[in-house]
Amino acid sequence: MSSDPWHTSAGDAAPTPRPALGPVPPVALVGLGVLAVLKGAGLVLVAAAVASGIAGVMSGDLDTRSVLLLGLIGGGLRALAVWGTRVVGHNIAIAVKRDLRGRLWDRLAAGDAEGAEFAEDDDDPRPIAPARIAREREGEGSVSILAADGLDDLDEYYATSLPAIIQAVAVPLIAGLWILGADWLSALIVALTVPLVPLFMVLIGKHTQERTDEATGSLARLANHLTELARGLPVLVGLNRADEQARALDDIQREYRTRLQQTLRTSFLSALALELIATISVAIVAVALGLRLMNDTVGLETALVALLLAPECFTALRQVGSAFHSSQNGLSALARVRRILSGARRGDVRGSELPVVADITSPIDLPLVRTEPQRTEAPEDFPTLDEIASGAAWADEPDVVPDYAPAPITIHDLSVRYADRAAPTLDRLSADIGGITAVTGPSGSGKSTLLAAIAGTLPPGADSSGWIVGIDPALVAYAPQVPRAFTATPWDELVLYGSENPEAPLREVGIARLAHSSIAEMSPGELRRLAVARALVRVDHGARVLVLDEPTAHLDERSAGRVRDAIRRRASAATVILATHEPATLALAKRTVAVDVASAHPSDAVAVSSPHAAPAAPTVSPADGARQEPTSTTVGIPVITDSIRLPDAPDSGSLRLPSLRGPQHYALKPDRPARWRALLRLLRPTTARWALGILLATATTGMGLALTAVSGWLIVRASVEEYIMYLLVAIVGVRFFGIGRAVSRYAERLVTHAASFHVTDRLRRRLWRSIAARGAGSRRVLEGGSPVDYLVTLTDELRDLLPRTVPPLAVGALAVLGITVTTWITVPQLVGVVGGVLAAAAVIGAVLAIVVARGAHRRRIHERSTLVRGTAALATSADDLRANGVAHPAVTRLDQVSARLARAERWGSLGAGLGSAVAVFACSALAAWAPLLSPTTPAELVCVVALLALAAVEPLDELIVACHRIPALREVARRIAPLLTMPRPVSTGTAPAPRPVTRLEIDGVAATYPGRSEPVFSGLSGSVGTGEWLVVSGRSGAGKSTLLSVIMGALPAAEGAVRADGVALTDLDPASWRGRVAWCPQDAYVFDSTFRGNLLVGRARDDAPDDAEMLTALARAGLSDLVASLPDGLDTHVGAGGSALSGGERQRLAVARALLNRADVILLDEPAAHLDRPTAEAVMADIRAATEDRIVVLVSHRTDVRAPRGSARIEL
């Protein structure tokens, strides 16, 4: 029987639109109940004190001690209830959010499918992965927002809605019983009108839930779209589609804004209806009391108590309605999380031995995993780091003979079929694997699929059967074809993977100089070597299966040689399974498993002896070279920000992960005034809207204060007035102020939120343009969830803060001033006391809230950003983490972030609660003391001052809470300010680019990244014309892709010039030049769309290619047969990041997309990566044919990829 509170609460209960409370401790609910009772008692005592004091002034028999005692006790109880309810409610929300986030991260790390169709498994409560992936599913962006903003919306549910529900039971009951004891007729009127509030609340609430779900779906689509745009920004820039996609972003955010405004409008309309009902009901009570006072059928003190407590009965129910509407986003997020937690689980065909099944008719002799003890001490003759660096460590040693045989692996009838594919990628594959085994076959034949099955990373949409025997999933090391990192730097990444001295594996693969660089800034070749280093660490710590997918792709020969040497050295400790198209890397294998796309039976794909059985000679190369990794001036926050202790590091010091060390990191840090100037510039276009919103908010508060004051004056005056004619103006005023307050509040909310939406829409557009301008030269701002953090989390945080900070600050100050002036007019002798108490309460409450919080809001904003980026990193790198057995440490790091966030939220709620308590106590005490301080003043005027003091609680509390939010507003402004300044453009020229471009010249070009003094390269020269090719070659990291950035106009040349038909790029209009150049980057991103959708990116919307052009481009890239075999053809979905395609198929789709562009200059960066030699040669031949009338600049490490004879060359 599961003890999971979610499963327990779900049980056999019927479906309900309102989710169960979840893991809420019963003691917390009891505490909220006690606090609700205290609040009700406090309200009664304060009402009794005020009524007794005013009646005593009227009668001349004032019981000072009783009034003072009741006021102090009542005010204290109210203050305690306000503070305690806020603290307890937020603590419940914090605990629930931590629990849900931990479960969500566990599911993400497990790689389970979200939002997919599934079938139930009778033997397991969780569903099996589907055969076809649902199109509407959670993505990296939406999951990141769900873990942060989505679950934070539960604050309204647990901290507001839940206490309001409990108070709606306790407060009306206590107040109603007190009214009943004092005046049964008033109690009857309240009892007859109160049910109208929940009736209208339910009727409007149903519509609100539908609107909220639509808005939540729009937010998820916006987050996913932004993530896609950011990941594919180099492609969009390279194909001159960034501006067009910015317009698409506007369309999506407009949809989001429209749906959210519709939801808010419905919610505000509900509040208007509830307030009108409450106002009319209280007016009925007031009119009845006034008439009875004139007829001497009720006493003044009784009437005042009934008048003061009747609104509280309605207020408690209205708060339930308001809290219900404000909590709908949280409930929708809760439902989404629960769908993920109960979603499809990913299957695994691996095991240490063959599963026992029924009807086995023949014996099966399969090997089991042999577990060897882990060695933690290096042998005495183990080479030093310098020997490893020089490449001489093992140069003279013969082939290592393992002292034991690595565990053999048997594949038995393995079949894998992807979603949307008619035929299986692998069909009944059987093979025996041992030693170093290479998986061979043409591009797209299923090599990566087989390796993914061995590593346990098949996508959730894959339908698999058969077994892989002889693998312990906990002892696998895996370097995928497209590696993803979880942390910020290579050093941190290897620490996560278990390395006690990361420098050794980094030096072994030749990237020790990048140990503390940003992973997001690393080239594909450097990132691939980092993935190999991670796998090496795993083998050194006991992994017995080493799975490598294209380990030497994107590498020059010297770097590839280092990787091959490292693989050879681990062959004695682990079974090595690799896939490669590099002949030298293939020569490492003693056995091969041929996976042919045409083979369908085990006999066609079996283990055979490799023709390259002889091991290749070790390659000796320099350790790391002298080049420093270039970087650009970007804004990037490290993904994970916890401290970790290195057990065997020198001095065993503490390493602070967010400290991006070394000369490579230059973050933009604006000065303090710049933060506010940036925010004010955003607000300036909407100044009129904000002024109108503040005016309406002031009118709302003023009408509320006037309603309270006139109602009190009316009741007291009615007790001595003989003729109703003298009271008609006051009666009309009560109705006017009551209805006017409700209407003006509705209008104020619409205006201020509309102004906030306009600010955030404008901010999101500016942030996107800034990210696009920086992202073309630096990938760091595009990784780790940064775009979603900036464009969704921080932007929405600003959207929520502005209407809760700007108007309340102005309105609260004006309310204090207005009450003080009114007191000066009515009871001048109290003006000093009233003004002083209210001002002191505002100042003390605000200072106390800010000081007690101790920077909690600033830390909360920081930790939420870290959490968003960390969740995005976890979602992106889940396969890498899980396959290598380090998912748990990664989730543990996120749990530490969650703990810090929870700590900041607790301090924040504590500070805000204390500030509110000060306001409540001060206003309650002032209301009770007012009659005592002016016993000779007319009672109706004293009543005005006393009731104004009670009514001041709301604007004063909002003022204090707004002050409490100022640090959060300042922190948001600080974080977004650097990106609000656009980087200096590469070119300020205005001349149009030549059409067509017939000659491209590179004349003595040098390139230096911002913040660096040393050039990446210098003195490069070359020339290429129409129909000709310029080949750029050099070692990995030498700056080949950087040269393409210079040619494209994304990076300025530090020296020399690039000319198009004799005109320097600095003299050309940048937009015009971008339209003449098309860039196909390394590992070009494939969008989460269809073949058609990805190909349409190649051209502008008004020049979209038709189906025939798309099919021609696909044929030139070698994908026509694949598309023809798919049931949906061009409309086949390719998965997130092209996950439904092989690496070679993704690369060919990117090439086809670039060929569709009408640019005159084509920049191809490693176009044949991940392709087998015949496919690469065919693709290159088709590219040559398709670019006969264009200029081509080619970057490639492969010696078997040939440009046309006579091509110009630049060697780096």
CSV table of N, CA and C in Angstrom, one decimal, residues 10 293 364 400 934 967 1036 1203:
chain,number,residue,atom,x,y,z
A,10,ALA,N,-5.8,10.7,-4.0
A,10,ALA,CA,-6.5,10.4,-5.3
A,10,ALA,C,-7.4,9.2,-5.1
A,293,LEU,N,-33.4,53.1,14.6
A,293,LEU,CA,-32.8,54.1,15.5
A,293,LEU,C,-33.7,55.3,15.6
A,364,ILE,N,19.0,-21.6,-22.8
A,364,ILE,CA,19.7,-20.4,-23.3
A,364,ILE,C,20.9,-20.1,-22.3
A,400,VAL,N,47.7,-3.1,-24.2
A,400,VAL,CA,47.4,-3.6,-22.8
A,400,VAL,C,46.6,-4.9,-22.9
A,934,SER,N,-11.3,62.3,22.6
A,934,SER,CA,-12.1,63.5,22.3
A,934,SER,C,-13.6,63.3,22.9
A,967,PRO,N,12.4,45.8,-3.0
A,967,PRO,CA,13.7,45.1,-3.3
A,967,PRO,C,13.5,44.1,-4.4
A,1036,SER,N,41.0,22.0,-34.2
A,1036,SER,CA,39.8,22.3,-33.5
A,1036,SER,C,40.0,23.5,-32.6
A,1203,ALA,N,36.2,19.6,-51.8
A,1203,ALA,CA,35.6,20.7,-52.5
A,1203,ALA,C,36.1,20.6,-54.0
